[in-house]
Short mmCIF file of C-alpha atoms in Angstrom, two decimals:
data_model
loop_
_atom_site.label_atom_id
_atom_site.label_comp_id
_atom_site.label_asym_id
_atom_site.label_seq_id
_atom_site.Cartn_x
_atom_site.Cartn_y
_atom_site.Cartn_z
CA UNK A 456 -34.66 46.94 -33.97
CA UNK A 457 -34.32 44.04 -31.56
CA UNK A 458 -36.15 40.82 -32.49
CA UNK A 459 -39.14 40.11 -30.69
CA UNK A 460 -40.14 37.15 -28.46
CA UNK A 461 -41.88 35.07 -31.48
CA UNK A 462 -38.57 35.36 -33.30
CA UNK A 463 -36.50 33.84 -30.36
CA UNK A 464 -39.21 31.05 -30.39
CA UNK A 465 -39.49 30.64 -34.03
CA UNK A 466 -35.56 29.97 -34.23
CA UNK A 467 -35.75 27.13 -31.66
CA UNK A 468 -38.92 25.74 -33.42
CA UNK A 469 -41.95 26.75 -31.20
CA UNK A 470 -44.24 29.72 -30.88
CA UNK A 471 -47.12 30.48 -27.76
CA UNK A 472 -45.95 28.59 -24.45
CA UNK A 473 -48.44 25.53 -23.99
CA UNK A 474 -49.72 25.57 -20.43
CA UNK A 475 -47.44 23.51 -18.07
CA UNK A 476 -44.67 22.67 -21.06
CA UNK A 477 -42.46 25.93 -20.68
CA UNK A 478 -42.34 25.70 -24.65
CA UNK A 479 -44.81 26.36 -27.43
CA UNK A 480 -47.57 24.92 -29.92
CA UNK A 481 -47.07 24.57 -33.37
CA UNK A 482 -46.42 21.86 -34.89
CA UNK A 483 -43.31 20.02 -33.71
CA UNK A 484 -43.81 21.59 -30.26
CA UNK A 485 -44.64 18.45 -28.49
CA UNK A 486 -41.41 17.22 -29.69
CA UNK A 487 -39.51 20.27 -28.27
CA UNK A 488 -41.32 19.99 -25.10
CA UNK A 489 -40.35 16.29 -24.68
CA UNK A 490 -36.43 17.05 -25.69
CA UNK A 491 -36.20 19.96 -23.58
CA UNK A 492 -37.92 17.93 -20.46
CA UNK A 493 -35.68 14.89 -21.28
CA UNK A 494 -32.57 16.80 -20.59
CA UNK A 495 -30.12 15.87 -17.70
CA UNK A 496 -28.79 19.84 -17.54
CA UNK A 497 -31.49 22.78 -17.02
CA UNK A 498 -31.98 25.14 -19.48
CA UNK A 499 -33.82 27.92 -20.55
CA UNK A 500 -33.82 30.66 -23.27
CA UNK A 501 -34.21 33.89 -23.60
CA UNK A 502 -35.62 36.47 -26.50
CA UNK A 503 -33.46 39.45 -27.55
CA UNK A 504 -35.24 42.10 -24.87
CA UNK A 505 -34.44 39.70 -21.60
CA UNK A 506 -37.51 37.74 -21.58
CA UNK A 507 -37.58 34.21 -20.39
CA UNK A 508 -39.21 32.14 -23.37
CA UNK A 509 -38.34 28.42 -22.59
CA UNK A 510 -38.09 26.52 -18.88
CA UNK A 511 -37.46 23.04 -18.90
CA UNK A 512 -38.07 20.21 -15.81
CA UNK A 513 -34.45 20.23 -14.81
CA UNK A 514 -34.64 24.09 -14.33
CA UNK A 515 -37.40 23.50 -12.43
CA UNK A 516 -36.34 21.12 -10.23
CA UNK A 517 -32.96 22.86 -9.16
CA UNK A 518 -35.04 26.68 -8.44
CA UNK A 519 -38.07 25.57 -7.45
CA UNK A 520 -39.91 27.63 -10.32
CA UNK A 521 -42.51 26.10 -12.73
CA UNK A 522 -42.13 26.70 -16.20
CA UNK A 523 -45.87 28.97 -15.78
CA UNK A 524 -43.89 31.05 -13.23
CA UNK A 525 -40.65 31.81 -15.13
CA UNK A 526 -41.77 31.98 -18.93
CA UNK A 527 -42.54 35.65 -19.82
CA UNK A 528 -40.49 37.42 -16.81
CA UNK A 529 -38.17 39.43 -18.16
CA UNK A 530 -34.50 38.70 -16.80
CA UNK A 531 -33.61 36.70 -13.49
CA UNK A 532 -34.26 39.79 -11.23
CA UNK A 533 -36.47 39.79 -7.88
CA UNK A 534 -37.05 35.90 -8.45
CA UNK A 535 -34.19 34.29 -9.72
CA UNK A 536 -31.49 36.04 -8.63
CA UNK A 537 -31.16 38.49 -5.63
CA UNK A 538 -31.60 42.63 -7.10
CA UNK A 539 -28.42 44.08 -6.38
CA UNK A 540 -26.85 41.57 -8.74
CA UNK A 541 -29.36 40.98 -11.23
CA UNK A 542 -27.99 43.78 -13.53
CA UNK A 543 -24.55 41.98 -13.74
CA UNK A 544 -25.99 38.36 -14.06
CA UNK A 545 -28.32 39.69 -17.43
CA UNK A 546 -25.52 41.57 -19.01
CA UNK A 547 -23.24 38.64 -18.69
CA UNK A 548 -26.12 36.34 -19.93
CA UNK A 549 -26.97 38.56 -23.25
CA UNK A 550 -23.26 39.32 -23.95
CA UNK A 551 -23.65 35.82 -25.56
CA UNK A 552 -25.68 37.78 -28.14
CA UNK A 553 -22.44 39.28 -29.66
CA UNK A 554 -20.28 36.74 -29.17
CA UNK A 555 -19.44 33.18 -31.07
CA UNK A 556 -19.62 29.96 -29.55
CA UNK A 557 -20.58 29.04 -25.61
CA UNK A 558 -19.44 31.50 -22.85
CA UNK A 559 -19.31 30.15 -19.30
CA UNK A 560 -20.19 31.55 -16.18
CA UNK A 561 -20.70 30.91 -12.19
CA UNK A 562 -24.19 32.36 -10.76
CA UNK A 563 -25.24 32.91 -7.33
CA UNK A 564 -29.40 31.71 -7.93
CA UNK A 565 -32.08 32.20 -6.05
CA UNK A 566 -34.77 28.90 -5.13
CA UNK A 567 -38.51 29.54 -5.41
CA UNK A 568 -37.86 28.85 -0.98
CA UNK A 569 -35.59 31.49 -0.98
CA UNK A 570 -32.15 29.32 -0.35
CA UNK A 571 -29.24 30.33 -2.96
CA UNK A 572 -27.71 27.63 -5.50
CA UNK A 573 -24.40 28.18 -7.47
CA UNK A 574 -24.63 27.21 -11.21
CA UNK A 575 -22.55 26.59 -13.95
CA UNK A 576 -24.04 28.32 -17.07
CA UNK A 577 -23.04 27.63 -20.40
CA UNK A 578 -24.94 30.54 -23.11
CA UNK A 579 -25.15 31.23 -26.53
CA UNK A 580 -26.83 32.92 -29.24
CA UNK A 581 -29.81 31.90 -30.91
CA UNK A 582 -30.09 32.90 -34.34
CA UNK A 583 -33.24 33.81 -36.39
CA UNK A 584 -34.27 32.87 -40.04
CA UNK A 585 -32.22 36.44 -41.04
CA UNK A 586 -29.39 34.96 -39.64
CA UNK A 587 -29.14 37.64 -36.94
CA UNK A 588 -29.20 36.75 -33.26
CA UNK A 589 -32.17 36.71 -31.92
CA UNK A 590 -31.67 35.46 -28.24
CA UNK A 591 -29.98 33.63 -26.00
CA UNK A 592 -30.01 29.83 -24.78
CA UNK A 593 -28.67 29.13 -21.45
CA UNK A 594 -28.07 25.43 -20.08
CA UNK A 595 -27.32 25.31 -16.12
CA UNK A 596 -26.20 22.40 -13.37
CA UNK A 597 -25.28 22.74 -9.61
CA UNK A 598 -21.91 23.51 -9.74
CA UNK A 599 -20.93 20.61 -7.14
CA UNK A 600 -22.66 18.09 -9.77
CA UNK A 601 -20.92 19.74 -12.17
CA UNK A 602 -17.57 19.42 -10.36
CA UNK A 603 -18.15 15.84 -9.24
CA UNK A 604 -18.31 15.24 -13.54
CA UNK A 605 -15.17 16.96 -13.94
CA UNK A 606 -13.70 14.76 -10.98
CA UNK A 607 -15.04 11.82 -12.59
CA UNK A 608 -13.45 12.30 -16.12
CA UNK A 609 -10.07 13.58 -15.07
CA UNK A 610 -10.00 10.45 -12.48
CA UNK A 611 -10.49 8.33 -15.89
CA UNK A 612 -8.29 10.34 -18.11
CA UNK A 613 -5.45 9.99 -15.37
CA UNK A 614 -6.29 6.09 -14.72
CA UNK A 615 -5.53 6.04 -18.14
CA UNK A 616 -2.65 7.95 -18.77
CA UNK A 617 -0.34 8.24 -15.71
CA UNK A 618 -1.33 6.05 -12.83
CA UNK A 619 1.36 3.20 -11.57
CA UNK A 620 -1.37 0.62 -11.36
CA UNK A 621 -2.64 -1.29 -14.10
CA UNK A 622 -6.04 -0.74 -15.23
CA UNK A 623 -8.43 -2.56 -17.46
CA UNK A 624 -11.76 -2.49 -18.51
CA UNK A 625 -12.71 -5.97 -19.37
CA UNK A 626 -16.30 -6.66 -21.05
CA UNK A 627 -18.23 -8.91 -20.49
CA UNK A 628 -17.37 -11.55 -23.00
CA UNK A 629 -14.34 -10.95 -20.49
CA UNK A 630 -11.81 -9.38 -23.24
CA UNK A 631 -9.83 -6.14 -22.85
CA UNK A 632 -12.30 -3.01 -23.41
CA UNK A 633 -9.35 -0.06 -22.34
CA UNK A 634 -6.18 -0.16 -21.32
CA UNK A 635 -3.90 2.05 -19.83
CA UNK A 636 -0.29 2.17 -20.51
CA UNK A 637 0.59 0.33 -17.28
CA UNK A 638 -1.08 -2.72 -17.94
CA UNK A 639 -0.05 -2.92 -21.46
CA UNK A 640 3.46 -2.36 -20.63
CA UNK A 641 3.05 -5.30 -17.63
CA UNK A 642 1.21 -7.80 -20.39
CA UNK A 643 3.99 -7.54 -22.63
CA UNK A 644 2.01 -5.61 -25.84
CA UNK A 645 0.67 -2.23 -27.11
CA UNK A 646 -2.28 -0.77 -25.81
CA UNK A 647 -4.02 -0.75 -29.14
CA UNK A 648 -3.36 -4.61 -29.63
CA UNK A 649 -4.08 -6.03 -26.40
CA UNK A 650 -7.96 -4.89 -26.87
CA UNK A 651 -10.71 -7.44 -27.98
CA UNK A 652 -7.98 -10.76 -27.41
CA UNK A 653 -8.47 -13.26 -24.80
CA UNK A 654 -7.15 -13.42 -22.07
CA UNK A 655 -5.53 -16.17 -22.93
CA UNK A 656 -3.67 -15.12 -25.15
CA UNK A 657 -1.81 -12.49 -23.36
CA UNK A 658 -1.15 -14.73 -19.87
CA UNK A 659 0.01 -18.44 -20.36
CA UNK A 660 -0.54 -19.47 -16.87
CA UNK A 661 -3.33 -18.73 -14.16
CA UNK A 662 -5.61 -17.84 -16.54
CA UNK A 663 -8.51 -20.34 -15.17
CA UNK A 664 -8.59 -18.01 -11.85
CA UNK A 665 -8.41 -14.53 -13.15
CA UNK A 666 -11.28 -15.75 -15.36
CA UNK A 667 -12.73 -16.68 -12.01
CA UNK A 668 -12.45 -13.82 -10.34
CA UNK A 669 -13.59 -11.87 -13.22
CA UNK A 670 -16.96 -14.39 -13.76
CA UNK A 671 -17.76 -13.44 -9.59
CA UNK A 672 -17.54 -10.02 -10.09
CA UNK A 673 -20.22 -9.90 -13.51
CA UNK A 674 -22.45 -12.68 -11.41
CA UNK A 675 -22.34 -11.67 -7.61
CA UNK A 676 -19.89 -8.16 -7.41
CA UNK A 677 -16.70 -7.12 -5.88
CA UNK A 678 -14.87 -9.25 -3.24
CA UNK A 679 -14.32 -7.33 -0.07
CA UNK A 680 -10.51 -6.93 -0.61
CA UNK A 681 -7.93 -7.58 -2.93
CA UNK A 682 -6.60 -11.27 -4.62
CA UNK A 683 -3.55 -11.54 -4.64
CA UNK A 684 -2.77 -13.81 -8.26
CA UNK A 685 -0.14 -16.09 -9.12
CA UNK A 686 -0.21 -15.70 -13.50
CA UNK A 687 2.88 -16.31 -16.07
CA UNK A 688 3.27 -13.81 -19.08
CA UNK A 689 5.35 -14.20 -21.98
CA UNK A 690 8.49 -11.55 -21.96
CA UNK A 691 11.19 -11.17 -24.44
CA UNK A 692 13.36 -12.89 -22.10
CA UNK A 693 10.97 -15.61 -21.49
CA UNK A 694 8.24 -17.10 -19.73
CA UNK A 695 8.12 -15.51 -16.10
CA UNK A 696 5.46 -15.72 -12.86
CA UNK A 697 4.35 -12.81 -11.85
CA UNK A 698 2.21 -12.03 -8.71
CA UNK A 699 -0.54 -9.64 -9.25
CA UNK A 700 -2.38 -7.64 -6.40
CA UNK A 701 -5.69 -7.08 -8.17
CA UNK A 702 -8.87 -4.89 -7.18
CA UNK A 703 -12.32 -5.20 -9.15
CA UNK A 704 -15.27 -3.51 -9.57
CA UNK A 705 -18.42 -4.82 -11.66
CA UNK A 706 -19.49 -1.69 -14.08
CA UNK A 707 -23.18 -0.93 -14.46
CA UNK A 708 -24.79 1.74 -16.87
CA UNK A 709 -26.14 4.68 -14.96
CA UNK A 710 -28.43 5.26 -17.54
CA UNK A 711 -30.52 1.92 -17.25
CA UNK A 712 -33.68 1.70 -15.40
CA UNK A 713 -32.03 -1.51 -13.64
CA UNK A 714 -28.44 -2.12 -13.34
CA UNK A 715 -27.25 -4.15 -16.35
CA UNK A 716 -23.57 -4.68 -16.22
CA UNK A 717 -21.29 -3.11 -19.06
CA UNK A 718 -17.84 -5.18 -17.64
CA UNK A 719 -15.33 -5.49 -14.87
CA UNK A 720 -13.28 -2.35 -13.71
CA UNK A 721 -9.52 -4.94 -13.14
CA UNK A 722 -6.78 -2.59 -11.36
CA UNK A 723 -3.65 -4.57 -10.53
CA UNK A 724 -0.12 -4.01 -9.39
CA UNK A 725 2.79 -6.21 -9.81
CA UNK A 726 3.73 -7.49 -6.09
CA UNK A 727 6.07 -10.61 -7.29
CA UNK A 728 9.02 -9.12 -5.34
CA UNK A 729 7.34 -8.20 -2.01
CA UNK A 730 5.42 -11.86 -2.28
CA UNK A 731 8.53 -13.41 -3.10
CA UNK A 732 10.31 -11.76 0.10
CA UNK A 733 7.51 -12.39 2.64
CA UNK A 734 8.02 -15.87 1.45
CA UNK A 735 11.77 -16.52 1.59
CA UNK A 736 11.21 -14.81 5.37
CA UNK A 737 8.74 -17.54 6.05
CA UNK A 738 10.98 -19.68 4.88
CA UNK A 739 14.15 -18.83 6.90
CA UNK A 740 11.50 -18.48 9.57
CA UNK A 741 10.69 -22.13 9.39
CA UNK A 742 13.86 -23.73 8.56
CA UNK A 743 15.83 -21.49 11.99
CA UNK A 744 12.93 -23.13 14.11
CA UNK A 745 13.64 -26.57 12.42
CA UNK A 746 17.56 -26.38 13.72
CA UNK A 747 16.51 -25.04 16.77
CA UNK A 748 14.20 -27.87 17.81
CA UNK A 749 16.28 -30.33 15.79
CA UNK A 750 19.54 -29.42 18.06
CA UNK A 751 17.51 -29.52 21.05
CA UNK A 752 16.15 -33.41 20.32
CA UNK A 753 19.36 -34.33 19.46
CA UNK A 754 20.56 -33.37 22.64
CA UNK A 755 18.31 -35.95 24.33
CA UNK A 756 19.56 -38.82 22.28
CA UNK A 757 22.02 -41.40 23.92
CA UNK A 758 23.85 -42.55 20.71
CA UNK A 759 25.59 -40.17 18.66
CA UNK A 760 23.96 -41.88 15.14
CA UNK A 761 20.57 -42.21 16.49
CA UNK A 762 21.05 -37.76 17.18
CA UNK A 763 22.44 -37.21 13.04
CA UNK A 764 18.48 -39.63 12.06
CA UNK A 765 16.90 -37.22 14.43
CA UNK A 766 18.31 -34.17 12.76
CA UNK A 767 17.30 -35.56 9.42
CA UNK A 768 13.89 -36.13 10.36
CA UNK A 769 13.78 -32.37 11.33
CA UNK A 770 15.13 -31.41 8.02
CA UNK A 771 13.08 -33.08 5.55
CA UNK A 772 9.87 -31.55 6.74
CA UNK A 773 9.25 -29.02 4.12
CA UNK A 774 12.13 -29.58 2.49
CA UNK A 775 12.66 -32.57 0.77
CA UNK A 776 10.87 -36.19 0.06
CA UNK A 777 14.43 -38.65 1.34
CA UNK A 778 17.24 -38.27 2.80
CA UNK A 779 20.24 -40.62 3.08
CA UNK A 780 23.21 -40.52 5.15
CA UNK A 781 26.56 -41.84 4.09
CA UNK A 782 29.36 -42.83 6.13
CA UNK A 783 32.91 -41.67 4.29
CA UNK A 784 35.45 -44.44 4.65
CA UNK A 785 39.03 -44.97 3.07
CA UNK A 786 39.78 -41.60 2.92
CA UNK A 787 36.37 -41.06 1.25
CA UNK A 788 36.78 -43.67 -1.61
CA UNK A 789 33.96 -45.66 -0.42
CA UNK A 790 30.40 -44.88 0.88
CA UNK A 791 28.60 -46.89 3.74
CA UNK A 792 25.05 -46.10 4.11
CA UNK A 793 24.77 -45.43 7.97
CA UNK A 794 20.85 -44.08 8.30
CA UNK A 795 17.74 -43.41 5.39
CA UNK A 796 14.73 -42.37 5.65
CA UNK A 797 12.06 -44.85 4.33
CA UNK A 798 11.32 -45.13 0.70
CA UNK A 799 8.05 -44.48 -0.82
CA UNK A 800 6.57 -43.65 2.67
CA UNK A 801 6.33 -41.41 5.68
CA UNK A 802 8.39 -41.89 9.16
CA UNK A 803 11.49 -41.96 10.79
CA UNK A 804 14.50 -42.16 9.14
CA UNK A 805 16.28 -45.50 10.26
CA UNK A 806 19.88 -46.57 10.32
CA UNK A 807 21.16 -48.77 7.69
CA UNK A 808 23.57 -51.55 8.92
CA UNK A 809 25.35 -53.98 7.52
CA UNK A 810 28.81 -52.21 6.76
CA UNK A 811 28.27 -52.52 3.10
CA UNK A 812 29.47 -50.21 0.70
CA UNK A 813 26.59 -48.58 -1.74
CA UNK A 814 26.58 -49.34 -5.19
CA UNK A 815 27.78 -45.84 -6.35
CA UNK A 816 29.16 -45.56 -10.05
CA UNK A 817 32.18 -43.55 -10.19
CA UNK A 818 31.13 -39.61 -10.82
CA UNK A 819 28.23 -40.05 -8.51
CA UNK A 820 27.20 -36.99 -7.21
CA UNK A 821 27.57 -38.00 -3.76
CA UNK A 822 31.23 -38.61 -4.86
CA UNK A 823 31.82 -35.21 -6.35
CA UNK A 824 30.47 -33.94 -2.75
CA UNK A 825 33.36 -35.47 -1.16
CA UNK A 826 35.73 -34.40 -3.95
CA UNK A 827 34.67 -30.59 -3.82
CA UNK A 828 34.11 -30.82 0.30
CA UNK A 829 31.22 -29.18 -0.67
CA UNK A 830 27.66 -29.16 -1.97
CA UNK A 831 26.45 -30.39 -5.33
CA UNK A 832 23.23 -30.00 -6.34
CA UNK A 833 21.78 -32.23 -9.61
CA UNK A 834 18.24 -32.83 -11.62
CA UNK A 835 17.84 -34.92 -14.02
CA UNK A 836 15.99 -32.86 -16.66
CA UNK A 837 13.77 -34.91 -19.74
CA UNK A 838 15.15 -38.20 -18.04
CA UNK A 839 12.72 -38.22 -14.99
CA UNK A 840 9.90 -39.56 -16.87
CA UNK A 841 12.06 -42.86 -17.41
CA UNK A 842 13.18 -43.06 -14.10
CA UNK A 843 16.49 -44.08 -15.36
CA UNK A 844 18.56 -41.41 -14.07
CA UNK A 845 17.57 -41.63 -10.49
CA UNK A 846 18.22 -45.83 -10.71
CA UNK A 847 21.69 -45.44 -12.39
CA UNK A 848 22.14 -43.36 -8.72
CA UNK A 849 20.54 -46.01 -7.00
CA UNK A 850 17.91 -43.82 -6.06
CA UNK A 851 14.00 -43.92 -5.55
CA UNK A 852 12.61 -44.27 -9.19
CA UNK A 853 10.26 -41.29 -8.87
CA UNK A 854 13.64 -38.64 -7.84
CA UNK A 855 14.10 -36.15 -10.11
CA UNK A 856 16.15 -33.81 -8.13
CA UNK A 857 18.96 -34.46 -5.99
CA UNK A 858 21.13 -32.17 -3.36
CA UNK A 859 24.35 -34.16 -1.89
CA UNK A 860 26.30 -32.33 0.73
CA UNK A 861 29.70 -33.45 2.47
CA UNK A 862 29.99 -33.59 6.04
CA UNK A 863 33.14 -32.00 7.71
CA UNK A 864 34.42 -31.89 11.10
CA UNK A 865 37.13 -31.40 12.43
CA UNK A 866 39.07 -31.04 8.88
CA UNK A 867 37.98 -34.21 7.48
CA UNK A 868 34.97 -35.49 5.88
CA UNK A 869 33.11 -38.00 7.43
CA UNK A 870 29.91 -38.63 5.34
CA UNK A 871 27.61 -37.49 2.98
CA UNK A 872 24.18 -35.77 2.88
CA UNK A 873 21.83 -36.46 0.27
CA UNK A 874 18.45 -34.61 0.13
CA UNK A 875 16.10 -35.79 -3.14
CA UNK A 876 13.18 -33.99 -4.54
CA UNK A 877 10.57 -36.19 -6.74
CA UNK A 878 9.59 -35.13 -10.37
CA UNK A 879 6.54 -32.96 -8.55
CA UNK A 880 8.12 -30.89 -7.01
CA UNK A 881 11.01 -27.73 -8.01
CA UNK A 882 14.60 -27.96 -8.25
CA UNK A 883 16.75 -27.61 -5.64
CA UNK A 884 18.30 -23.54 -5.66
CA UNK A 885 21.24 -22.22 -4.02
CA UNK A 886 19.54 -21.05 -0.68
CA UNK A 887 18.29 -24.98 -0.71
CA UNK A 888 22.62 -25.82 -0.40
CA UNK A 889 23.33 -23.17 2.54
CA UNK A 890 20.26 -24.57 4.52
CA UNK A 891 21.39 -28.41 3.51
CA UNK A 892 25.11 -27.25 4.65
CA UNK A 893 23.88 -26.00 8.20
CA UNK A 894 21.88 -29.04 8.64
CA UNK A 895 25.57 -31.29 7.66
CA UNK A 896 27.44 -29.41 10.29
CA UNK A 897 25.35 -30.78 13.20
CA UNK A 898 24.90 -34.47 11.38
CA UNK A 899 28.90 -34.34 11.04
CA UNK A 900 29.27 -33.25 14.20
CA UNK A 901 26.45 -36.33 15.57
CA UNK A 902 28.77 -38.61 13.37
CA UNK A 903 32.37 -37.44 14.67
CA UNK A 904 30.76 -38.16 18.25
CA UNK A 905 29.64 -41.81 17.10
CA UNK A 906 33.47 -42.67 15.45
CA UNK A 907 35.14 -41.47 18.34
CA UNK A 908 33.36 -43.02 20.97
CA UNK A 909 33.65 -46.38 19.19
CA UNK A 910 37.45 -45.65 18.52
CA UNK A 911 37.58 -44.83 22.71
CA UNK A 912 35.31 -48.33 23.70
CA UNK A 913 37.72 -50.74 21.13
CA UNK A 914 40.74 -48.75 22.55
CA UNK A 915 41.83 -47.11 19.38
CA UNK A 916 43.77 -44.02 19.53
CA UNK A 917 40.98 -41.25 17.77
CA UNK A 918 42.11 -40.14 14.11
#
């Protein structure tokens, strides 16, 4: 013998349907009335003949039916579903009668206005105080809602896992919540023991502005695009700076009244090498339209020397804080300063007469040019605080870095070319030499002019 309807309520704790609640009125009813209307999903249950016993607000609001209008129907048919397929929608439903655990389904419903709705029902048994089933619960959602859930967890689940950006949920005491595999691979640690640490502790440098950024996002919400951000992480093989393109997005539970922020949503990729690259092209960009302009000034100039000051002034801009330019004499054994740019201020670099040699000790960089016909670049490491290494040169006291170059035309070296950095600024690198070495070959070239025309006015055959 089937159970009967009071049995199917009695096993989910209520008896007689209160008017309006879809549930029933013993004691603990209220309760069940208040859980079942509380629910996000719709649900509703049914005894072992078929009949509708329990109808929550959710089910309601998706049909269209009250809980007065469904409880006590028997099945979905001629209301809830259409009749040619109502047989086949209540044998699927109470199969769940002789089966273990939740079986799921797809449903064609019918709305109270007569529109259709496709569901996603999950059904089970209901068992009575014998321990024998004695009905069916069924919870239900709109399949797209349902779907958009799915979406929304197997977008996290592959954030987490497998995507090529980094992600990471920071909190808002603004430490590491999640994090996927990229971004603990990228900060250098496991993903296990980069949570809960500061975020200074797992970048050394540019830590003030991703802090920032991440303070904006909690206090005012995402910027409109992505921040680029210049950071330096510890890596077996050292300290390195890294450029990260970063996205954010301020979290906010959905199930607060208001929206009270649970964290920032940080999704980076490492850019260094594209930002590095856009940068060396600026760059070369740059320094081509200094020797361009520089050549063309120079072509203006009357006096071969005054042309080489011109083409220094063009290639300090950018590029370095002095410049001096040496005149090679006795075969190179001795140095006459010929043009400088002014010390410890901005202008024109001016020429330097007087025919004296300069005060170089023997190794001087500037020396080692000329030996090598070549470039030499030098810094002068712990020593720049002192100043003493860049005096000892007889250089500016606040140089730190130096770049000499020897000038060559015509198969002999005429001069030197000395670019110097101060302490505040980086070392010079080996593209720093080949733009320093195009810039010699037009001040040799300005300084070969200015010999030989002096050679031709005091009548001396040219060398």
């Amino acid at each position: 013998m089937s159970a009967s309807r009071s049995e199917i309520t009695d096993a989910v704790g209520s008896g007689e349907p209160e008017p309006g609640s879809g549930t029933a009125g013993p004691p603990g009813a209220d309760l069940l009335a208040a859980l079942l209307d509380g629910m996000d999903a719709a649900l509703c249950a049914f005894d072992a003949e078929g009949t509708v016993t329990h109808w929550n607000r959710e089910a309601e609001r998706i049909l269209g039916w009250t809980a007065e209008e469904a409880v006590g129907r028997r099945g979905f048919a001629g209301w809830a579903v259409r009749r040619a397929d109502a047989d086949e929608v209540q044998e699927r439903l109470m199969a769940a009668m002789a089966a273990p655990g939740r079986q799921v389904h797809e449903f064609a419903l019918l709305r109270k206005d007569g529109g259709r709705v496709l569901v996603r029902t999950q059904s089970a048994r209901v068992l009575g105080a014998d321990g024998k089933a004695a009905g069916v619960y069924c919870a239900f959602s709109e399949v797209h809602a349902q779907i958009d859930l799915e979406r929304s967890i197997a977008l996290s689940e592959a954030l987490f896992d497998d995507a090529s950006w980094g992600v990471v949920l920071v909190d808002v005491d603004l430490r590491p919540a999640v994090v996927n595999a990229e971004a603990a691979r990228v900060l250098g640690a496991g993903r296990a023991t980069v949570l809960g640490r500061p975020l200074g502790e797992l970048v050394s440098h540019g830590v003030e502005e991703l802090e920032g950024a991440l303070h904006h996002v909690l206090a005012e919400g995402a910027p409109r695009g992505l921040v680029d951000l210049w950071v330096g992480v510890t890596t077996p093989e050292g300290e390195r700076r890294r450029c990260w393109r970063s996205g954010f997005l301020r979290l906010a539970s959905p199930l607060a009244e208001e929206p009270v922020p649970l964290g920032v949503g940080w999704l980076f990729h490492d850019v260094t090498d594209v930002k590095l690259a856009e940068q060396e092209a600026d760059r070369l960009r740059f320094r081509s339209g200094q020797l361009h302009r520089a050549g063309r000034a120079a072509a203006e100039c009357e006096d071969p020397l005054e042309a080489a000051a011109v083409q220094l002034d063009f290639a300090l801009a950018g590029f370095a804080d002095h410049a001096l330019l040496d005149l090679a004499e006795d075969d190179g054994r001795r140095l006459v300063r010929a043009a400088a740019s002014p010390a410890g201020a901005s202008g024109p670099s001016a020429a330097a007469g007087g025919g004296l040699p300069v005060r170089y000790e023997p190794g001087h960089p500037a020396f080692q040019a000329v030996e090598r016909m070549g470039s030499l670049r030098a810094s002068a490491g712990a020593e720049a605080t002192a100043g003493d290494w860049a005096e000892r040169r007889q250089w500016p006291r606040d140089v730190a870095h130096a770049l000499c170059t020897a000038l060559r035309s015509r198969g002999r070296t005429v001069g030197v070319l000395t670019f110097l950095r101060t302490v505040n600024r980086p070392a010079f690198e080996r593209p720093d030499a080949v733009y320093a070495e195009s810039v010699a070959a037009l001040v040799a070239t300005s300084l070969d002019l200015a010999q030989a025309t002096e050679q031709g006015e005091q009548g001396e055959p040219p060398r």
